Amino acid sequence: MAIYRLEARIIGRTKGGSAYVGRTSVVRMAAYRAGETLRDGQGKTHDFSHRTDIEAAFLLAPDGAPDWARDRAALWNRVEDTEKRKDAQLAREVLLTLPRELTPLQRRALVTRYVQERFVSQGMIADIGIHNPPASDGGEQPHAHVLLTMRPLKADGSGFGNKAREWNAFFRWR
């Protein structure tokens, strides 16, 4: 029987270890979710290439987005550089539990369609990691982590504009 769960949270600079003393590094989080090695703006390398439960990792960006918006390290380092406050909100994360009954290709297609229609079409850049670790019952535990930018791209593609407060409405569920 298929189950469904969706969680959303803000990723902010908070207590925790990272290259940014006393802050959470969104570059580190992106590396973990993608199962890659990424270097942050402080010169620290975050290596999660040993992970074996990564089914897929890819970025989705709005039409006309610059090349850096499709490069994981460049994207998240630019987010870190854009946010100046020590308590800045860096990204949103959406966690989606996926049905075991779907094949890996079907899961990727489902997540891609949902994220494209719901978030990327509004101007957000999405960094998607689909994981499939073993579940406690011995079966699969497929789920997707979706990191979303908090700011739209500037029209000239040179960076990010002001935070899009209207995007908050996409994350109000009652």
C-alpha positions as a printed NumPy array, in Angstrom:
array([[  0.   ,   0.   ,   0.   ],
       [  1.372,   3.4  ,  -0.971],
       [  2.01 ,   5.917,   1.773],
       [  2.445,   9.645,   1.435],
       [  4.208,  12.244,   3.523],
       [  5.224,  15.799,   2.777],
       [  7.23 ,  17.989,   5.131],
       [  8.487,  21.513,   4.536],
       [ 10.946,  23.559,   6.567],
       [ 13.181,  26.589,   6.354],
       [ 16.937,  26.031,   6.204],
       [ 18.549,  28.882,   8.059],
       [ 21.825,  29.783,   9.63 ],
       [ 21.563,  28.296,  13.077],
       [ 23.737,  26.574,  15.618],
       [ 25.7  ,  23.73 ,  14.126],
       [ 29.028,  22.881,  12.629],
       [ 29.986,  24.214,   9.231],
       [ 32.514,  26.337,   7.45 ],
       [ 30.452,  29.274,   8.653],
       [ 31.185,  29.211,  12.382],
       [ 27.96 ,  28.657,  14.275],
       [ 25.946,  28.437,  11.077],
       [ 24.38 ,  25.755,   8.935],
       [ 25.959,  25.544,   5.498],
       [ 23.443,  25.004,   2.728],
       [ 26.375,  23.903,   0.524],
       [ 27.021,  21.031,   2.933],
       [ 23.333,  20.125,   2.938],
       [ 23.242,  20.104,  -0.863],
       [ 26.334,  17.878,  -0.999],
       [ 24.733,  15.403,   1.416],
       [ 21.424,  15.288,  -0.449],
       [ 23.13 ,  14.84 ,  -3.835],
       [ 25.793,  12.4  ,  -2.619],
       [ 28.522,  14.614,  -4.08 ],
       [ 31.649,  16.468,  -3.07 ],
       [ 31.151,  20.236,  -2.942],
       [ 33.484,  23.017,  -1.828],
       [ 31.982,  25.985,  -0.039],
       [ 33.008,  29.64 ,  -0.196],
       [ 35.122,  29.265,   2.93 ],
       [ 37.286,  26.604,   1.272],
       [ 35.833,  23.656,   3.18 ],
       [ 35.151,  20.463,   1.239],
       [ 31.984,  18.509,   2.   ],
       [ 32.388,  14.955,   0.683],
       [ 29.358,  12.687,   0.62 ],
       [ 30.358,  10.806,  -2.546],
       [ 30.479,   7.535,  -0.564],
       [ 26.68 ,   7.448,  -0.192],
       [ 25.069,   4.472,  -1.904],
       [ 21.382,   5.305,  -1.396],
       [ 21.224,   8.161,  -3.935],
       [ 18.874,   7.192,  -6.745],
       [ 19.039,  10.527,  -8.587],
       [ 20.3  ,  14.069,  -8.034],
       [ 19.519,  16.962, -10.368],
       [ 18.615,  20.637, -10.519],
       [ 15.612,  22.325, -12.115],
       [ 15.724,  26.016, -12.95 ],
       [ 13.321,  28.417, -14.627],
       [ 13.608,  28.972, -18.375],
       [ 16.388,  31.405, -19.204],
       [ 18.288,  30.786, -15.96 ],
       [ 22.054,  31.321, -16.224],
       [ 24.465,  28.381, -16.252],
       [ 25.531,  28.949, -12.631],
       [ 21.939,  28.252, -11.547],
       [ 22.317,  24.704, -12.871],
       [ 25.626,  24.082, -11.087],
       [ 25.054,  22.817,  -7.532],
       [ 28.207,  24.29 ,  -5.954],
       [ 27.872,  27.62 ,  -7.752],
       [ 24.178,  27.91 ,  -6.9  ],
       [ 24.414,  27.25 ,  -3.17 ],
       [ 27.62 ,  29.231,  -2.718],
       [ 25.861,  32.168,  -4.364],
       [ 22.935,  31.717,  -1.967],
       [ 25.365,  31.739,   0.985],
       [ 27.059,  34.883,  -0.367],
       [ 23.763,  36.679,  -1.017],
       [ 22.482,  36.236,   2.526],
       [ 24.402,  38.55 ,   4.839],
       [ 22.581,  38.161,   8.158],
       [ 23.86 ,  35.677,  10.734],
       [ 20.288,  34.38 ,  11.152],
       [ 19.466,  34.373,   7.427],
       [ 16.974,  32.024,   5.839],
       [ 18.94 ,  30.266,   3.092],
       [ 16.522,  27.82 ,   1.49 ],
       [ 13.38 ,  25.799,   1.927],
       [ 13.443,  22.039,   2.03 ],
       [ 10.527,  19.872,   1.012],
       [ 10.711,  16.191,   1.931],
       [  8.484,  13.866,  -0.07 ],
       [  7.95 ,  10.2  ,   0.749],
       [  7.523,   8.274,  -2.503],
       [  5.608,   5.051,  -3.212],
       [  7.65 ,   1.855,  -3.235],
       [  5.453,   0.594,  -6.031],
       [  6.977,   3.023,  -8.535],
       [ 10.154,   2.294, -10.462],
       [ 13.112,   4.664, -10.084],
       [ 12.243,   6.232, -13.457],
       [  8.619,   6.719, -12.427],
       [  9.699,   8.27 ,  -9.119],
       [ 12.005,  10.701, -10.907],
       [  9.261,  11.65 , -13.379],
       [  6.723,  12.154, -10.574],
       [  9.061,  14.366,  -8.515],
       [ 10.197,  16.323, -11.573],
       [  6.631,  17.056, -12.671],
       [  5.487,  18.042,  -9.174],
       [  8.477,  20.307,  -8.463],
       [  8.368,  21.89 , -11.927],
       [  4.642,  22.671, -11.714],
       [  4.539,  23.74 ,  -8.078],
       [  7.832,  25.603,  -7.537],
       [ 10.061,  26.095, -10.584],
       [  7.21 ,  27.56 , -12.635],
       [  6.987,  30.282,  -9.957],
       [ 10.68 ,  31.182, -10.32 ],
       [ 12.324,  28.997,  -7.666],
       [ 15.423,  26.921,  -8.405],
       [ 15.126,  23.344,  -7.124],
       [ 17.924,  20.978,  -6.144],
       [ 16.483,  17.472,  -5.961],
       [ 17.981,  14.39 ,  -4.365],
       [ 16.026,  11.149,  -4.562],
       [ 17.169,   8.666,  -1.927],
       [ 16.258,   5.018,  -1.509],
       [ 17.772,   3.533,   1.657],
       [ 16.643,   0.225,   3.125],
       [ 13.566,   0.493,   5.337],
       [ 13.243,  -1.171,   8.738],
       [ 11.019,  -3.881,   7.2  ],
       [ 13.684,  -4.779,   4.628],
       [ 11.911,  -3.04 ,   1.76 ],
       [ 12.716,   0.24 ,   0.088],
       [ 12.276,   3.677,   1.633],
       [ 12.187,   6.022,  -1.395],
       [ 11.961,   9.726,  -0.672],
       [ 13.011,  13.021,  -2.228],
       [ 14.712,  16.027,  -0.676],
       [ 13.985,  19.237,  -2.568],
       [ 16.057,  22.315,  -1.671],
       [ 14.444,  25.498,  -2.984],
       [ 15.827,  29.003,  -3.311],
       [ 14.135,  31.791,  -1.371],
       [ 14.824,  34.504,  -3.953],
       [ 14.026,  34.811,  -7.676],
       [ 16.763,  35.416, -10.191],
       [ 17.465,  38.964, -11.307],
       [ 16.275,  39.642, -14.852],
       [ 19.863,  39.897, -16.118],
       [ 20.845,  36.58 , -14.471],
       [ 23.645,  38.195, -12.479],
       [ 22.351,  36.97 ,  -9.113],
       [ 19.299,  36.935,  -6.9  ],
       [ 16.698,  39.628,  -6.359],
       [ 14.793,  40.369,  -3.172],
       [ 13.162,  37.548,  -1.243],
       [  9.819,  36.61 ,  -2.725],
       [  7.515,  36.808,   0.293],
       [  4.577,  35.734,  -1.888],
       [  6.213,  32.279,  -2.162],
       [  5.416,  31.74 ,   1.516],
       [  1.821,  31.027,   0.46 ],
       [  2.955,  27.798,  -1.256],
       [  3.973,  26.448,   2.159],
       [  0.85 ,  27.223,   4.199],
       [ -1.086,  24.024,   4.7  ],
       [ -3.923,  23.662,   7.138]])
